[in-house]
Amino acid sequence: MADDKQSNSSLPPTTDSSSQILPTTTPSTPAAVRKKLTLIPLIFLIYFEVAGGPYGEEPTVQAAGPLLAIVGFILFPFIWSVPEALITAELSTAFPGNGGFVIWAERAFGPFWGSLMGTWKLLSGVINIAAFPVLCIDYIKKIAPPLESGWPRRIAVLASTLILALLNYIGLTIVGYVAVVLAFLSLLPFILMTFIAIPKIKPHRWLILGDKERDWNLYLNTLFWNLNFWDNVSTLAGEVENPQKTFPKALFVSVIFTCLSYLVPLLAVIGAVDVEQSAWGSGFHAQAAGIIAGKWMKILLEIGSTLSAIGLFEAQLSSSAYQILGMAEIGVLPKFFGSRAKWFKTPWIGIVICTAISLAVSYMDFTDIVASANFIYSLGMLLELSSFVWLRWKHPGIKRPFKVPLKLPGLIVMCLIPAGFLVVVMVFTHKNVLLVSVGMTVGGILWFGLMKICKKKKILEFNPEPEAIVE
């Protein structure tokens, strides 16, 4: 099978000996002429799927003090980011089609679990999308006070969301190259601030434990929100050039780059600025920039935060929109949901749906947005970890161009560590978030039942479901 196969929802799926479920295409189809993502744009799309810079890491210090914040950003990548990236690399190369984790759950446990995975991941994704304009405005309001509340804030959120969604409609390749530029520009203020801060750093400040009363819910959710979503890029696998080779390389580089982009500025600011722990709220890095280098650096950081929010929004919206397209291609959603724009070949239905939902939740408190996205995402990740282990156990003969170099017992241990952390995050959640999450899950189950009825009675047109795995 050629590595550059692309998806086309109008044709039935086929299988080969490697069990890579990909729709057939011909040179005359639109899929054959679409531009594909290459290594460099993919690296920075992953970077924006996960991080987008140190913006938003400050509440870890507010919640647990400087030392635990630093320890969190050193240890958490090994507990969570590396295992999730390894799983994503293996399964994305084994099943390189749009839909990513939905395909993995469907291949492991059947259509019901694939549909439920789609519900959990899509909702967590669009809730996450809503956080980015809010985070951006939290930075900008420090130099534009009218955006603090009321109609100016609401209008700013609405306008920014619609404009950014339009950019996503123009094309994934464009979004990828825009991500490269945005990453450089948004990180430049932190690079400058770090160098200026070096003479002012007092290492003993890194060892401060802070207040005895710690907000573990805020601490864990902030770490989780800043260092998760590595698997989101899997929904774009059908749009990547030579995914079997490109995905592992892109994920490896992105993990290192992302972790350093968090840790280095955090060390610089903690070491150079002496403030109360309570001051470390969202957007504090901008205030720290003013203390370290002056007002000009603060303004530069505010601009960087805006550029970062654009990159975060674009990457997450692309992932969620292509997830919907992928779900339509494997028959989980009606065929209509897989429609592409005539000129740009982008999943316009998915873009519209994700934008509408994100707008609906964009006026929630930033902390609530993070907590809701984390809980729903945790449910999906528990299913994803189970799918990974199950596929390795039940279908060891699947062709895996990249394979995590561990046998089954080692894989189980590797998955149990992040699974345990997921359970801890879920235990520390608020009751309101729990109730909302239960409601969303019930809605997902009812949606699957509705789609099953529509398929059985042929009320809506669906693509054929993938055939059984052939090893």
XYZ file of C-alpha atoms in Angstrom:
471
model
C 0.000 0.000 0.000
C 1.375 3.398 -0.898
C 2.139 5.679 2.016
C 0.393 8.643 0.463
C -3.090 7.159 0.315
C -5.745 9.733 1.126
C -9.316 9.514 2.366
C -12.385 9.945 0.176
C -15.739 9.433 1.813
C -17.508 8.546 -1.450
C -15.764 5.186 -1.846
C -15.936 2.024 0.275
C -13.102 1.116 2.606
C -10.665 -1.642 1.809
C -8.166 -3.610 3.851
C -4.717 -5.002 3.229
C -2.487 -7.389 5.119
C -1.344 -4.622 7.439
C -4.958 -3.886 8.472
C -4.589 -0.191 7.644
C -8.190 0.814 6.993
C -8.031 3.468 4.316
C -10.544 4.370 1.610
C -9.551 3.778 -1.963
C -8.687 6.765 -4.181
C -7.895 7.333 -7.808
C -5.776 10.060 -9.435
C -8.906 11.861 -10.545
C -10.358 12.283 -7.059
C -9.982 15.538 -5.124
C -8.089 13.648 -2.398
C -5.297 12.854 -4.825
C -4.519 16.497 -5.526
C -4.816 17.887 -1.993
C -1.610 19.260 -0.563
C -0.383 17.204 2.370
C 1.337 18.204 5.590
C 5.093 17.672 5.685
C 7.386 17.247 8.705
C 8.052 20.861 9.750
C 4.433 22.120 9.648
C 3.321 18.934 11.439
C 5.825 19.524 14.268
C 4.427 22.976 14.940
C 0.808 21.861 14.579
C 1.512 19.284 17.305
C 3.190 22.019 19.360
C 0.047 24.141 19.145
C -2.217 21.153 19.766
C -0.457 20.755 23.108
C 1.092 24.020 24.246
C 1.574 27.129 22.156
C 4.067 28.518 24.642
C 4.237 29.113 28.408
C 1.021 31.156 28.396
C -1.285 29.558 30.950
C 1.304 27.735 33.082
C 1.313 30.381 35.843
C -1.544 28.923 37.990
C 0.681 25.957 38.910
C 2.773 28.353 41.039
C -0.330 29.981 42.484
C -1.769 26.578 43.390
C 1.262 24.799 44.862
C 4.241 27.155 45.086
C 7.422 27.582 42.978
C 9.157 24.285 43.795
C 6.198 22.028 43.058
C 5.436 23.977 39.882
C 8.979 23.346 38.617
C 8.870 19.693 39.680
C 5.522 19.296 37.926
C 6.854 20.521 34.582
C 9.926 18.276 34.926
C 8.175 15.044 35.936
C 4.797 15.300 34.243
C 6.160 14.872 30.682
C 7.568 11.467 31.708
C 4.363 10.464 33.487
C 2.040 11.624 30.751
C 3.439 13.295 27.633
C 5.969 10.643 26.560
C 3.584 7.648 26.945
C 0.789 9.494 25.128
C 3.135 10.529 22.303
C 4.444 6.947 21.937
C 0.912 5.540 21.753
C -0.053 8.175 19.196
C 2.991 7.383 17.060
C 2.301 3.637 17.029
C -1.425 3.735 16.356
C -1.272 6.627 13.869
C 1.212 4.694 11.743
C -0.764 1.457 12.072
C -4.054 3.179 11.107
C -3.057 6.295 9.122
C -6.525 7.618 8.366
C -8.536 10.654 9.451
C -10.340 10.031 12.720
C -7.351 8.900 14.780
C -8.404 7.717 18.234
C -11.975 7.085 17.011
C -10.600 4.502 14.573
C -8.478 2.937 17.329
C -11.434 2.476 19.692
C -13.648 1.208 16.864
C -10.984 -1.284 15.745
C -10.476 -2.503 19.325
C -13.998 -2.649 20.771
C -16.533 -1.948 18.015
C -18.748 0.897 16.696
C -20.351 1.808 20.040
C -17.016 2.544 21.700
C -15.756 4.304 18.593
C -18.796 6.576 18.682
C -18.464 7.222 22.423
C -14.765 7.981 21.999
C -15.738 10.462 19.285
C -18.231 12.148 21.627
C -15.777 12.480 24.516
C -12.861 13.673 22.418
C -14.884 16.068 20.298
C -16.494 17.705 23.319
C -13.166 18.015 25.137
C -11.641 19.455 21.977
C -14.254 22.134 21.366
C -14.315 23.078 25.052
C -10.558 23.460 24.772
C -10.979 25.636 21.670
C -13.186 27.977 23.672
C -10.403 28.476 26.215
C -7.990 30.060 23.746
C -9.834 33.302 22.964
C -10.563 33.599 26.704
C -6.884 33.133 27.575
C -5.879 35.634 24.915
C -8.310 38.245 26.230
C -7.123 37.615 29.805
C -3.722 38.831 28.649
C -4.935 41.705 26.487
C -7.323 43.100 29.133
C -4.293 44.102 31.200
C -3.533 46.777 28.596
C -7.150 47.179 27.414
C -9.322 47.306 30.591
C -12.692 47.545 28.725
C -12.234 43.874 27.766
C -12.458 42.922 31.450
C -16.193 42.196 31.257
C -19.522 43.042 29.664
C -20.346 43.472 26.000
C -16.847 44.509 24.872
C -15.519 41.179 26.131
C -18.334 39.175 24.535
C -17.945 40.916 21.199
C -14.171 40.364 21.292
C -14.650 36.629 21.901
C -17.244 36.318 19.123
C -15.281 38.278 16.522
C -11.973 36.546 17.196
C -13.584 33.086 17.080
C -15.287 33.672 13.719
C -12.232 35.225 12.072
C -9.967 32.399 13.191
C -12.470 29.777 12.026
C -12.415 31.384 8.572
C -8.632 30.958 8.388
C -9.066 27.260 9.175
C -11.540 26.950 6.309
C -8.923 28.120 3.796
C -6.775 25.016 4.188
C -4.790 22.738 6.525
C -1.495 23.257 4.695
C -1.793 27.011 5.163
C -2.610 26.493 8.840
C 0.527 24.342 9.176
C 2.878 26.975 7.776
C 1.135 29.721 9.737
C 1.815 27.631 12.864
C 5.567 27.715 12.133
C 5.570 31.522 11.949
C 3.317 31.933 14.992
C 5.495 29.627 17.102
C 8.591 31.722 16.400
C 6.883 35.057 16.992
C 5.023 33.998 20.143
C 8.139 32.491 21.757
C 10.455 35.377 20.856
C 9.352 37.559 23.837
C 10.052 34.678 26.247
C 13.481 34.109 24.737
C 14.340 37.787 25.173
C 12.873 37.917 28.679
C 14.817 34.816 29.734
C 18.153 36.262 28.627
C 17.429 39.578 30.361
C 16.377 37.729 33.526
C 19.555 35.628 33.857
C 21.587 38.206 35.860
C 18.628 38.711 38.213
C 18.009 35.032 38.974
C 18.387 33.889 42.591
C 18.345 30.060 42.543
C 17.079 29.743 46.134
C 13.688 30.999 44.924
C 13.279 27.772 42.949
C 13.193 25.837 46.239
C 10.379 27.797 47.893
C 7.517 25.511 48.899
C 5.020 28.349 49.204
C 1.757 28.355 51.141
C 0.863 25.295 53.194
C -2.678 25.266 51.802
C -2.484 24.021 48.239
C -5.150 23.873 45.538
C -4.416 20.419 44.117
C -7.368 20.587 41.741
C -6.014 23.752 40.092
C -2.443 22.414 40.144
C -3.221 19.070 38.483
C -5.691 20.502 35.987
C -3.246 23.210 34.897
C -0.414 20.707 34.407
C -2.751 18.353 32.580
C -4.183 21.065 30.345
C -0.740 22.387 29.422
C 0.831 19.018 28.593
C -1.906 16.834 27.123
C -3.686 16.487 23.751
C -0.696 14.811 22.046
C -3.085 12.369 20.386
C -5.246 15.088 18.812
C -2.980 15.292 15.797
C -3.870 11.660 14.972
C -7.148 12.842 13.449
C -5.086 14.495 10.679
C -3.176 11.331 9.743
C -4.969 11.092 6.414
C -3.709 14.570 5.489
C -0.018 13.905 6.251
C 2.609 13.028 3.672
C 4.107 9.597 4.369
C 2.543 9.370 7.868
C 4.327 6.122 8.751
C 7.668 7.965 8.818
C 6.591 11.546 9.453
C 4.493 11.023 12.588
C 7.157 9.458 14.872
C 9.739 12.109 13.925
C 7.303 14.983 14.428
C 6.138 13.703 17.822
C 9.707 13.158 19.068
C 10.799 16.694 18.205
C 7.566 18.225 19.525
C 7.840 16.584 22.956
C 11.340 17.984 23.547
C 10.529 21.412 22.122
C 7.292 21.759 24.086
C 8.717 20.722 27.462
C 11.635 23.156 27.150
C 9.302 25.990 26.121
C 7.464 25.575 29.440
C 10.330 24.914 31.815
C 12.951 27.498 30.776
C 10.743 30.628 31.089
C 9.239 29.285 34.337
C 12.706 28.937 35.882
C 13.677 32.404 34.661
C 10.612 34.200 36.043
C 10.534 32.363 39.391
C 14.236 33.036 39.887
C 14.130 36.705 38.878
C 10.838 37.966 40.352
C 9.975 38.172 44.036
C 6.170 38.363 44.412
C 3.447 36.791 46.520
C 2.326 33.328 45.455
C -1.220 34.601 45.001
C -0.047 36.915 42.200
C 0.653 33.964 39.898
C -2.705 33.917 38.119
C -3.335 33.456 34.403
C -1.469 36.183 32.547
C 1.164 36.787 35.251
C 4.024 36.253 32.791
C 3.108 39.585 31.208
C 3.416 41.370 34.570
C 6.709 39.581 35.211
C 7.998 40.761 31.841
C 7.291 44.341 32.897
C 9.149 43.835 36.190
C 12.143 42.180 34.519
C 12.593 44.337 31.422
C 10.063 47.172 31.440
C 6.765 48.064 29.825
C 8.019 47.370 26.296
C 8.600 43.705 27.157
C 5.174 43.460 28.752
C 3.554 44.763 25.563
C 5.646 42.360 23.483
C 4.466 39.466 25.617
C 0.847 40.561 25.246
C 1.275 40.501 21.476
C 2.912 37.089 21.743
C -0.020 35.772 23.752
C -2.414 36.831 21.016
C -0.339 35.085 18.356
C -0.105 31.978 20.516
C -3.894 31.906 20.995
C -4.321 32.056 17.217
C -2.034 29.055 16.754
C -3.738 27.091 19.531
C -7.170 27.782 18.121
C -6.220 26.850 14.554
C -4.498 23.587 15.484
C -7.290 22.398 17.788
C -10.048 23.373 15.368
C -8.291 21.478 12.564
C -8.027 18.374 14.732
C -11.675 18.459 15.820
C -12.999 19.197 12.321
C -11.019 16.352 10.745
C -12.180 14.061 13.551
C -15.766 14.645 12.411
C -14.738 13.988 8.802
C -12.970 10.774 9.827
C -16.005 9.575 11.798
C -18.116 10.036 8.678
C -15.590 8.122 6.555
C -15.826 5.008 8.762
C -19.620 5.154 9.046
C -19.925 6.399 12.633
C -21.548 9.641 11.438
C -23.740 10.193 8.360
C -21.878 10.638 5.084
C -22.904 14.328 4.957
C -20.590 15.109 7.889
C -17.622 14.185 5.704
C -18.321 16.926 3.158
C -15.350 19.011 2.026
C -15.352 22.594 0.796
C -15.408 22.760 -3.005
C -12.370 25.008 -3.413
C -10.237 24.358 -0.335
C -11.104 20.672 0.288
C -11.422 21.355 4.022
C -14.099 19.701 6.240
C -16.399 22.705 6.346
C -19.213 20.899 8.185
C -16.820 19.967 10.970
C -15.470 23.517 11.152
C -18.970 24.994 11.488
C -20.036 22.490 14.180
C -16.886 22.935 16.277
C -16.992 26.730 16.012
C -20.642 26.856 17.069
C -20.106 24.633 20.126
C -16.982 26.502 21.203
C -18.856 29.805 21.035
C -21.621 28.354 23.180
C -19.180 27.594 26.034
C -16.730 30.453 25.487
C -18.286 32.642 28.198
C -17.567 30.159 31.008
C -14.893 30.935 33.593
C -11.419 29.979 32.292
C -10.795 27.536 35.160
C -14.143 25.829 34.549
C -13.336 25.489 30.847
C -10.044 23.758 31.667
C -11.641 21.445 34.254
C -14.511 20.407 31.945
C -12.167 19.700 29.035
C -9.845 17.693 31.292
C -12.563 15.452 32.746
C -14.135 14.553 29.403
C -10.673 14.098 27.924
C -9.755 11.767 30.795
C -12.659 9.462 29.984
C -11.532 9.321 26.356
C -7.913 8.708 27.348
C -8.838 5.762 29.585
C -10.597 4.226 26.579
C -7.623 5.076 24.347
C -5.123 3.397 26.694
C -7.365 0.329 26.825
C -7.627 0.275 23.017
C -3.847 0.445 22.669
C -3.216 -2.507 24.996
C -6.099 -4.525 23.525
C -4.926 -4.090 19.929
C -1.378 -5.103 20.842
C -2.713 -8.178 22.695
C -5.441 -9.329 20.303
C -3.842 -8.229 17.019
C -0.056 -8.489 17.401
C 0.344 -9.167 13.673
C -0.876 -5.736 12.536
C 1.828 -3.954 10.580
C 3.178 -1.198 12.812
C 5.747 0.987 10.998
C 6.540 2.479 14.411
C 6.247 0.216 17.428
C 6.753 1.093 21.089
C 9.780 -1.090 22.013
C 8.099 -2.879 24.917
C 6.378 -6.241 25.280
C 2.823 -6.490 26.593
C 3.655 -6.457 30.351
C 5.825 -3.367 29.864
C 3.066 -1.665 27.857
C 0.545 -2.349 30.614
C 2.847 -0.732 33.194
C 3.464 2.204 30.848
C -0.295 2.730 30.505
C -1.136 2.190 34.180
C 0.920 5.217 35.239
C -0.987 7.804 33.139
C -4.236 5.933 33.837
C -3.629 6.377 37.560
C -3.015 10.069 37.038
C -6.263 10.338 35.056
C -8.168 8.827 37.958
C -6.550 11.313 40.374
C -7.531 14.250 38.123
C -11.091 12.966 37.938
C -11.321 12.463 41.720
C -10.264 16.065 42.386
C -12.861 17.510 40.021
C -15.813 19.639 41.132
C -19.339 18.228 41.357
C -20.630 20.609 38.678
C -18.007 19.374 36.213
C -18.902 15.768 37.080
C -22.607 16.373 36.457
C -21.916 18.064 33.128
C -19.627 15.200 32.091
C -22.227 12.557 32.975
C -24.805 14.495 30.982
C -22.511 14.671 27.958
C -21.783 10.937 28.177
C -25.487 10.075 28.295
C -25.994 12.365 25.321
C -23.262 10.495 23.441
C -24.920 7.144 24.151
C -28.292 8.445 22.976
C -26.631 9.856 19.843
C -25.187 6.429 19.007
C -28.637 4.893 19.404
C -30.154 7.532 17.126
C -27.483 6.966 14.464
C -28.070 3.204 14.660
C -31.788 3.704 14.033
C -31.074 6.063 11.127
C -28.680 3.540 9.613
C -31.059 0.589 10.063
C -34.048 2.412 8.590
C -31.881 4.109 5.935
C -33.088 7.543 7.016
C -29.603 8.967 6.382
C -26.810 7.791 4.111
C -23.723 6.284 5.791
C -20.404 5.038 4.454
C -19.796 1.301 4.943
C -18.198 0.327 8.248
C -14.567 -0.873 8.036
C -14.039 -4.568 7.451
C -12.559 -6.839 10.072
C -8.847 -6.512 10.833
C -6.698 -8.786 8.687
C -3.252 -9.535 10.076
